Short mmCIF file of C-alpha atoms and ligand atoms in Angstrom, two decimals:
data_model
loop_
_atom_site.label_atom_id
_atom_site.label_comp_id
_atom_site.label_asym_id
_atom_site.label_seq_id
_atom_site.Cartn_x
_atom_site.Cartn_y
_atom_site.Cartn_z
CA UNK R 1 0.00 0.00 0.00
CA UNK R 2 1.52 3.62 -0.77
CA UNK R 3 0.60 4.93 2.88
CA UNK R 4 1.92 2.08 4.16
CA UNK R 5 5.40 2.07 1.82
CA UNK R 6 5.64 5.72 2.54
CA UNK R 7 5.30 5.36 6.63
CA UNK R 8 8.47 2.18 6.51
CA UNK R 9 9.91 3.87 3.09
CA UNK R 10 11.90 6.32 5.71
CA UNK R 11 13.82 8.69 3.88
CA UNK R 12 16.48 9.67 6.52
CA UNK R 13 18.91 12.61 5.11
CA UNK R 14 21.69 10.06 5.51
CA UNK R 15 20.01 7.76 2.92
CA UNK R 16 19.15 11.03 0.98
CA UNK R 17 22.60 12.20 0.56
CA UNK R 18 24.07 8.81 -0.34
CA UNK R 19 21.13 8.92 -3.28
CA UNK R 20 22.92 12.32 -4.40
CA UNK R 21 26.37 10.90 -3.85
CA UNK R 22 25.83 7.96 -5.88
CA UNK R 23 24.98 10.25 -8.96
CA UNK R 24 29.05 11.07 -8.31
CA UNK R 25 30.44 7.50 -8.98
CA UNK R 26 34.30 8.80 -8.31
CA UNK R 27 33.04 10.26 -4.30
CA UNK R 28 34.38 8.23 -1.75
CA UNK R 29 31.31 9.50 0.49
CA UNK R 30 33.59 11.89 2.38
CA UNK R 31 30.58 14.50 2.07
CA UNK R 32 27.91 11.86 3.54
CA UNK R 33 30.31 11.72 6.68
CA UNK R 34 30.88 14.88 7.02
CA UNK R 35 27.71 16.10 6.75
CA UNK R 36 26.60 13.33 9.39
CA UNK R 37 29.11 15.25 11.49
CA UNK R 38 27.32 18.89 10.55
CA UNK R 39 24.16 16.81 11.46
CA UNK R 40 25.18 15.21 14.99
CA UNK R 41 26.44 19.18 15.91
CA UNK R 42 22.65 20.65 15.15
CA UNK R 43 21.23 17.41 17.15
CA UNK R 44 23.32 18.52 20.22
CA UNK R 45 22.12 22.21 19.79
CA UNK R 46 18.20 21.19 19.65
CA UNK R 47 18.27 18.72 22.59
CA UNK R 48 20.76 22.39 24.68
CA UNK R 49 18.13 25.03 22.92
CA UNK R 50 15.10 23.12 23.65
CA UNK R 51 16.56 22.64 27.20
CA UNK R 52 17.84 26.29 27.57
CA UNK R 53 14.89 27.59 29.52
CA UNK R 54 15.38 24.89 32.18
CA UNK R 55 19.00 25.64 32.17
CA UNK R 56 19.70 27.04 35.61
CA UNK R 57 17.83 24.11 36.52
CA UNK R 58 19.58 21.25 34.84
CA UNK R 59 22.56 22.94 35.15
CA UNK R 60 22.85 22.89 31.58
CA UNK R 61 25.28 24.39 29.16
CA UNK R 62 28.41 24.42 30.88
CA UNK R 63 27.22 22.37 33.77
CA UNK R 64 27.16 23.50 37.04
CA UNK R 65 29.86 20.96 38.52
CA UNK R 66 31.94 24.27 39.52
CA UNK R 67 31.88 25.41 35.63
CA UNK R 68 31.03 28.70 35.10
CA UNK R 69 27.80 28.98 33.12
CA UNK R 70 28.77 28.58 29.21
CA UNK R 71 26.69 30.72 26.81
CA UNK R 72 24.99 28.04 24.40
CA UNK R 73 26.72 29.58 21.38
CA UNK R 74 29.99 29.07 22.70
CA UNK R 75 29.06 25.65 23.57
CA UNK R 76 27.57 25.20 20.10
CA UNK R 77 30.70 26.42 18.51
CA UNK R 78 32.50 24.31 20.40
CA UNK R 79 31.18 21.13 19.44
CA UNK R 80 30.71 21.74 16.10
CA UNK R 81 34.58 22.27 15.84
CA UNK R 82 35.19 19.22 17.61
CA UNK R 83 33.05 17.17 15.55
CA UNK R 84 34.20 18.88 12.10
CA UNK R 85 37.94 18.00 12.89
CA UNK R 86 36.91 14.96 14.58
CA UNK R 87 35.54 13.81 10.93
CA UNK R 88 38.68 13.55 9.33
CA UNK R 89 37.05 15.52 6.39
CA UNK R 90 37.98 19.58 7.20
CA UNK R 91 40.66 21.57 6.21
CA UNK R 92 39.63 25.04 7.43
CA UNK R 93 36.95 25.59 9.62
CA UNK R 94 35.58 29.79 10.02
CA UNK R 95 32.87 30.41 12.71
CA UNK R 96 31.15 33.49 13.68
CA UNK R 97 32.42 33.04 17.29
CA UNK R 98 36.19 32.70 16.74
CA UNK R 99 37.90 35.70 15.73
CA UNK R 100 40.87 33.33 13.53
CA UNK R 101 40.09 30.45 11.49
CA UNK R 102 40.86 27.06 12.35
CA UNK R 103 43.28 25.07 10.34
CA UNK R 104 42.88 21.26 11.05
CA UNK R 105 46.17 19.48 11.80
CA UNK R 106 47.74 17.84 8.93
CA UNK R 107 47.40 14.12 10.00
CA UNK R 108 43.14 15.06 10.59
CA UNK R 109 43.01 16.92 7.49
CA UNK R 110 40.25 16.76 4.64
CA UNK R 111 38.94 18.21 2.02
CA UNK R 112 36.53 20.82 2.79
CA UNK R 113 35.84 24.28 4.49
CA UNK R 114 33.23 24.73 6.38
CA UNK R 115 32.29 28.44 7.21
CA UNK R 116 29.36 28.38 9.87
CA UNK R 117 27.65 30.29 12.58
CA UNK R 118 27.05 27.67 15.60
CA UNK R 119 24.27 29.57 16.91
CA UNK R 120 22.73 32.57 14.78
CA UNK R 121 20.06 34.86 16.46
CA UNK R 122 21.40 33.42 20.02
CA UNK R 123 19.88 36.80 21.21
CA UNK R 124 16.73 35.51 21.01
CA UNK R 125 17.26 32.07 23.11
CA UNK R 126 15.94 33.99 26.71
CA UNK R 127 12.57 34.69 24.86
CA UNK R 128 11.94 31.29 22.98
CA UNK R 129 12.07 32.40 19.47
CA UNK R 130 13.58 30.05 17.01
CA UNK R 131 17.50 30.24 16.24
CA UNK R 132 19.82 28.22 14.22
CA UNK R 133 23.26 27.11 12.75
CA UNK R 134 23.81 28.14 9.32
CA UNK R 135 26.88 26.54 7.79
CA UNK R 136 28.40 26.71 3.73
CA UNK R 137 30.88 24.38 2.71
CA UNK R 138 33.91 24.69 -0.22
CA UNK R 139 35.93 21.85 -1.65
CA UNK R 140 39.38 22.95 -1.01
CA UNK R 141 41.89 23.34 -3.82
CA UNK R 142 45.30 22.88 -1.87
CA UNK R 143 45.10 20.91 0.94
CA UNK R 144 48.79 20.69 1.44
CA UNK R 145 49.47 23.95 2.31
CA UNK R 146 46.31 25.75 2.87
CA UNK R 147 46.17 29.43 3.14
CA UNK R 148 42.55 31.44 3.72
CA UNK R 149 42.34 32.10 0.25
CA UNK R 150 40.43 28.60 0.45
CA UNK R 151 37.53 30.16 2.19
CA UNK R 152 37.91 34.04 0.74
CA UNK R 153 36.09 32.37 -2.42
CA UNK R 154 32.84 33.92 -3.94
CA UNK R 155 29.66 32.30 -2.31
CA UNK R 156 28.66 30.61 -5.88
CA UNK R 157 31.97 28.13 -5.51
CA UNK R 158 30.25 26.60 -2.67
CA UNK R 159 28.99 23.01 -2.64
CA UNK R 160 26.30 23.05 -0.33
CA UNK R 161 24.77 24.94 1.90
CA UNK R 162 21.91 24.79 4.53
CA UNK R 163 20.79 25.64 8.06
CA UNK R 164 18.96 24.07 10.99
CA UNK R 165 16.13 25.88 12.57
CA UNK R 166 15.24 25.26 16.16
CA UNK R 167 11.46 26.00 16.51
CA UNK R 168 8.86 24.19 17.32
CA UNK R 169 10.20 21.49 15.32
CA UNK R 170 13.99 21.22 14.58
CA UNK R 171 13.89 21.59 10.49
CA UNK R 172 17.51 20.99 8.91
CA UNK R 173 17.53 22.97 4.95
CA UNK R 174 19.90 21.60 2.29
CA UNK R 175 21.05 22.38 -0.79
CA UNK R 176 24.01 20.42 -2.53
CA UNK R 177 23.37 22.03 -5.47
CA UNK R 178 20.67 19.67 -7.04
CA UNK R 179 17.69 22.02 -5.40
CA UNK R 180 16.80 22.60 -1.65
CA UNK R 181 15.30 19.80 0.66
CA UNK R 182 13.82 20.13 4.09
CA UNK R 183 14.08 17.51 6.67
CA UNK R 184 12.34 17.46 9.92
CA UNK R 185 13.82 15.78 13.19
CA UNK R 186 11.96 12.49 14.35
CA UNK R 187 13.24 12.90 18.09
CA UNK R 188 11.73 9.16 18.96
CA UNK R 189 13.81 7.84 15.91
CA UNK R 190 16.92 10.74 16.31
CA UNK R 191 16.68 10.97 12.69
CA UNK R 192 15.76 13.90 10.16
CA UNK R 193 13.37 12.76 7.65
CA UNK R 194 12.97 14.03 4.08
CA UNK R 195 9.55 16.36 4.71
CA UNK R 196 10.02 18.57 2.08
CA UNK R 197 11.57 17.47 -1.35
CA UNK R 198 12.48 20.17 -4.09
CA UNK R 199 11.18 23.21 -1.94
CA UNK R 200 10.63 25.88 -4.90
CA UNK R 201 9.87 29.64 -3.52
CA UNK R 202 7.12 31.32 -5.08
CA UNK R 203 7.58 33.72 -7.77
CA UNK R 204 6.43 36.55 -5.98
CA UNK R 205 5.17 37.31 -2.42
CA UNK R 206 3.18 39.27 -0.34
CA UNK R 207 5.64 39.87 2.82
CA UNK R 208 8.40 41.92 2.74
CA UNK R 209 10.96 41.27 5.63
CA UNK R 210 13.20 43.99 7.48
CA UNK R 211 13.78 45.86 10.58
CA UNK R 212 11.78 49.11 10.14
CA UNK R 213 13.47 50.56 13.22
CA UNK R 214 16.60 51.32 10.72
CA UNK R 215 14.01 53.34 8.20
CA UNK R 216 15.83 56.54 9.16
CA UNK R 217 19.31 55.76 8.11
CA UNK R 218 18.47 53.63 4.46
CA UNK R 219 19.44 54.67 1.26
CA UNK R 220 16.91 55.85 -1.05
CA UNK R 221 16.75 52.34 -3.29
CA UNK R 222 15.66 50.96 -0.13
CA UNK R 223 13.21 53.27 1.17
CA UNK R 224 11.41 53.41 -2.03
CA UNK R 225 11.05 49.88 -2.39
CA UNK R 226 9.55 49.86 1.23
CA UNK R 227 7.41 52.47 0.27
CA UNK R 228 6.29 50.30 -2.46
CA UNK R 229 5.28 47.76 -0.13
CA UNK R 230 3.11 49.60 1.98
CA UNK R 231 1.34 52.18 -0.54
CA UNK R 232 1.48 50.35 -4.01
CA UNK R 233 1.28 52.42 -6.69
CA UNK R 234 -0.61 50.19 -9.52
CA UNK R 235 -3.45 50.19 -6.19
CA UNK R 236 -2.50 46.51 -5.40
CA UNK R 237 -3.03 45.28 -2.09
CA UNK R 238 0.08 46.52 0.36
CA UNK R 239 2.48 43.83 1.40
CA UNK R 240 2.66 42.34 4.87
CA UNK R 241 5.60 42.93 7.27
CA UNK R 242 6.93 39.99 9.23
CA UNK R 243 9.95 40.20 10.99
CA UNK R 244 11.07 37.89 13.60
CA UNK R 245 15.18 39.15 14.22
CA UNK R 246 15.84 35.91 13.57
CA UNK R 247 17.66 35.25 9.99
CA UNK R 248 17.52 31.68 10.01
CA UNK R 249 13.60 32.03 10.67
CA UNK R 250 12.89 35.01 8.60
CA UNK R 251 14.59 33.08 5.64
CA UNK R 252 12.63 29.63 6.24
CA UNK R 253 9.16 31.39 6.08
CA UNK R 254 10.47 33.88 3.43
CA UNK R 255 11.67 30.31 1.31
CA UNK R 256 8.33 28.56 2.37
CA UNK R 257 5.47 31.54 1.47
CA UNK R 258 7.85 34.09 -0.81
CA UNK R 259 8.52 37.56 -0.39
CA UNK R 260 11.53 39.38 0.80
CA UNK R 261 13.97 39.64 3.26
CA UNK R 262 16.30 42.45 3.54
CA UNK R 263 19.23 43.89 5.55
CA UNK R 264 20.59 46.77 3.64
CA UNK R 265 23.47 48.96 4.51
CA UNK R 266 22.78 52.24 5.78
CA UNK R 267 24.89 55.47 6.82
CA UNK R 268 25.66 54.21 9.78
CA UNK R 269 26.60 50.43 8.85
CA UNK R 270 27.28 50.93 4.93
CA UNK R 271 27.36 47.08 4.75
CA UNK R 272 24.74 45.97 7.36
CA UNK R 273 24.65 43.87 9.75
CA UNK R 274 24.64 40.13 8.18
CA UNK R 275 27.97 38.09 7.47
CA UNK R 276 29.37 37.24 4.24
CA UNK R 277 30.76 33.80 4.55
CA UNK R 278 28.22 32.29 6.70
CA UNK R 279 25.19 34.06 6.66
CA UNK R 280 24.16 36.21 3.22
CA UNK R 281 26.51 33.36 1.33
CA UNK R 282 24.41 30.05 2.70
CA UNK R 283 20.78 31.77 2.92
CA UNK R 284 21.57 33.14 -1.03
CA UNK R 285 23.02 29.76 -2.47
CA UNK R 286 19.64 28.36 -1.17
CA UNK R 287 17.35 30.98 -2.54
CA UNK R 288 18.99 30.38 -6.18
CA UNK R 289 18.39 27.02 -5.74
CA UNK R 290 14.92 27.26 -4.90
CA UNK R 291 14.05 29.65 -8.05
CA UNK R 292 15.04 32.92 -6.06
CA UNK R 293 17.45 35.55 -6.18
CA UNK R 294 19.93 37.30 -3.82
CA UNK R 295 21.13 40.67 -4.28
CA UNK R 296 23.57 43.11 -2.28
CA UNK R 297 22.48 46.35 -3.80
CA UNK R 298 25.14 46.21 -6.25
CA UNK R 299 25.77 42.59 -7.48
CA UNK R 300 24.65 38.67 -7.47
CA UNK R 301 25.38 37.79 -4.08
CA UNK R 302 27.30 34.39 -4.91
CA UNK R 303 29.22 36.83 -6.96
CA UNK R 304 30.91 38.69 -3.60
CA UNK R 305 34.56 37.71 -3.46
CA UNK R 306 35.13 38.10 0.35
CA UNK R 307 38.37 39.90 1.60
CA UNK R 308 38.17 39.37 5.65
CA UNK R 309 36.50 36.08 6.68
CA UNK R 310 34.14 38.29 9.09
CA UNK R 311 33.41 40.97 6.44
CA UNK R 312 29.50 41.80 6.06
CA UNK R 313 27.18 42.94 3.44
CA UNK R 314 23.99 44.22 2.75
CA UNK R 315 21.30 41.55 1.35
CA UNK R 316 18.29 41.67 -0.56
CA UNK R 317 16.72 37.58 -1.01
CA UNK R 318 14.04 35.57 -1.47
CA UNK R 319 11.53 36.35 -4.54
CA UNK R 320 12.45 36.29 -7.78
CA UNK R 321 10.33 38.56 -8.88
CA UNK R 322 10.51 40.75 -5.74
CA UNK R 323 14.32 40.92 -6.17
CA UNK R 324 14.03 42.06 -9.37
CA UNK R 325 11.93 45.34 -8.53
CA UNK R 326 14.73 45.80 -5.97
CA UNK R 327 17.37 46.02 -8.76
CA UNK R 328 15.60 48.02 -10.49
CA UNK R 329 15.70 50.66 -7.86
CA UNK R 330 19.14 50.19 -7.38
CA UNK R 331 20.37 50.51 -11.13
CA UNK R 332 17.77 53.73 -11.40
CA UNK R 333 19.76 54.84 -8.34
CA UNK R 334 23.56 54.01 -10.45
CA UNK R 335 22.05 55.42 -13.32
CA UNK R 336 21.64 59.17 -11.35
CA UNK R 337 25.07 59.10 -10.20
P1 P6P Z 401 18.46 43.47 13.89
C1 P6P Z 401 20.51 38.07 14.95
O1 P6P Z 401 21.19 38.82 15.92
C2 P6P Z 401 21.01 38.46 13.58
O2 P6P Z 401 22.37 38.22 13.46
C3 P6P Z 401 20.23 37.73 12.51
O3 P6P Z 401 19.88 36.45 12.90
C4 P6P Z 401 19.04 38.63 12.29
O4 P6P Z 401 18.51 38.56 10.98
C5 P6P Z 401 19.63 40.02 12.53
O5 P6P Z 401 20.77 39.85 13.38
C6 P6P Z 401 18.65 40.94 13.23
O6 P6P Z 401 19.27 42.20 13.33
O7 P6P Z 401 19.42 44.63 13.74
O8 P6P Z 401 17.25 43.64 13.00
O9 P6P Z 401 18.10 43.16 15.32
#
């Protein structure tokens, strides 16, 4: 029976991957292990996050046993490093909490970089609104003597890409370049499961996504298009604003209903807020490969070549169509200068 075959045909992400893999007959499944690594990391974090209210009272995150209290991103970072060197299959590992990058030790080295933040939107933990680890990963060209040109590469020479929401389910996003897949944790089995294949973001939407509180330091590009979305001009319905403060779930719902989400620069920050590496480079690879766009006001995002491994950059993403009206602003805006 098809119910049946679907509810004991369990499509783990593990058995998912090694589908994708075997479309690469020369792989020797290093990226199914270490992506099983990337995987056991966001496990730890939902079982800590989920727990985080009840800290002080399971002593959790650092344990009480005399241990001063450890902030659950540092304890996130912390074991996703040791469980990316621990793989065998790193190089070069950049997170948002370490200032340097880590170079694996020669006799643990592999093949990839993984850029990632451990715990993005930790802000939010004390009120219960859902964070996550976003994490890109590059095949590495010289792993004999590897420099950080390895990981100062534009976001479209990335492999993969994803992020793991902690919500009120734990949803893990991934592209490998074949389209974007959601998979949603089974805690009784400890497994994600494939729960959405092939997510494609609509065309256009009807939420546009950004902290309004900045509206009195954006460009002009920016605070027409904004206009735009609150008093159409061709007497369309206005757009609706969401915005959590909360990338990795303002991109989820952006990817899952459409629209926009944007962090532009502004006088004050002329780049914004949002990370290169591992935050506008993950969240754009996976809104191209979901039929959307990502723009930073003056190029393709994937197009970026990064100079620091912390620099940032404005974003515009999600859309296609949306994106596009965003340009347009922008090159009107080039076009007067
Ligand atoms: P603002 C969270 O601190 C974060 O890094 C992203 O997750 C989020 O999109 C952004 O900052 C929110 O920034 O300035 O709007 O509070």
């Amino acid at each position: 029976h098809a119910a049946d075959a679907h509810r004991t045909d369990l499509m783990t992400m593990t058995r998912f991957v090694l589908n994708e893999q075997s479309k690469y007959p020369e792989s020797r499944g290093d990226f199914t292990i270490l992506l099983s690594h990337i995987v056991l990391g966001c496990k730890f974090v939902c079982s800590a996050v989920n727990k985080a209210g009840l800290a002080n009272i399971i002593g959790l995150a650092g344990e009480t046993n005399g241990e001063e209290q450890k902030k659950l991103d540092v304890l996130s970072n912390e074991v996703f490093i040791k469980a990316l060197v621990s793989s065998g299959r790193t190089c070069i590992l950049v997170s948002e909490e370490d200032e340097e990058a880590t170079f694996v030790e020669a006799s643990k080295r592999g093949r990839y970089c993984v850029v990632f933040d451990p715990l993005d939107g930790s802000s939010n933990i004390d009120c219960g609104v859902s964070i996550g680890t976003i994490f890109g990963i590059y095949m590495v060209n010289d792993s004999h003597e590897p420099t950080l040109d390895e990981v100062l590469q534009p976001g479209k020479k990335m492999l993969a890409a994803g992020y793991c929401m902690y919500g009120s389910s734990c949803t893990f996003v991934l592209s490998t370049g074949s389209g974007v897949h959601g998979f949603t944790l089974d805690p009784s089995l400890g497994e994600f499961i494939l729960t959405h294949p092939d997510i494609k973001i609509p065309k256009k939407g009807k939420i546009y996504s950004v902290n309004e509180g900045n509206a009195k330091n954006w460009d002009s590009p920016t605070t027409k298009y904004v206009e735009k979305c609150k008093f159409p001009e061709d007497g369309s319905s206005p757009k609706s604003l969401r915005y959590i403060g909360s990338m990795v779930a303002d991109v989820h719902r952006t990817l899952l209903y459409g629209g926009v989400f944007l962090y532009p620069g502004d006088k004050k920050s002329p780049n914004g807020k949002l990370r290169v590496l591992y935050e506008v480079f993950p969240m754009s690879f996976l809104m191209e490969q979901a039929g959307g766009q990502a723009f930073t006001g003056k190029q393709r995002a994937l197009d970026l070549v990064p100079k620091k491994i912390h620099e940032r950059s404005p974003i515009f993403l999600g859309s296609y169509d949306d994106v596009e009206e965003i340009k347009a602003l922008y090159a009107a805006e080039e076009k007067k200068e």
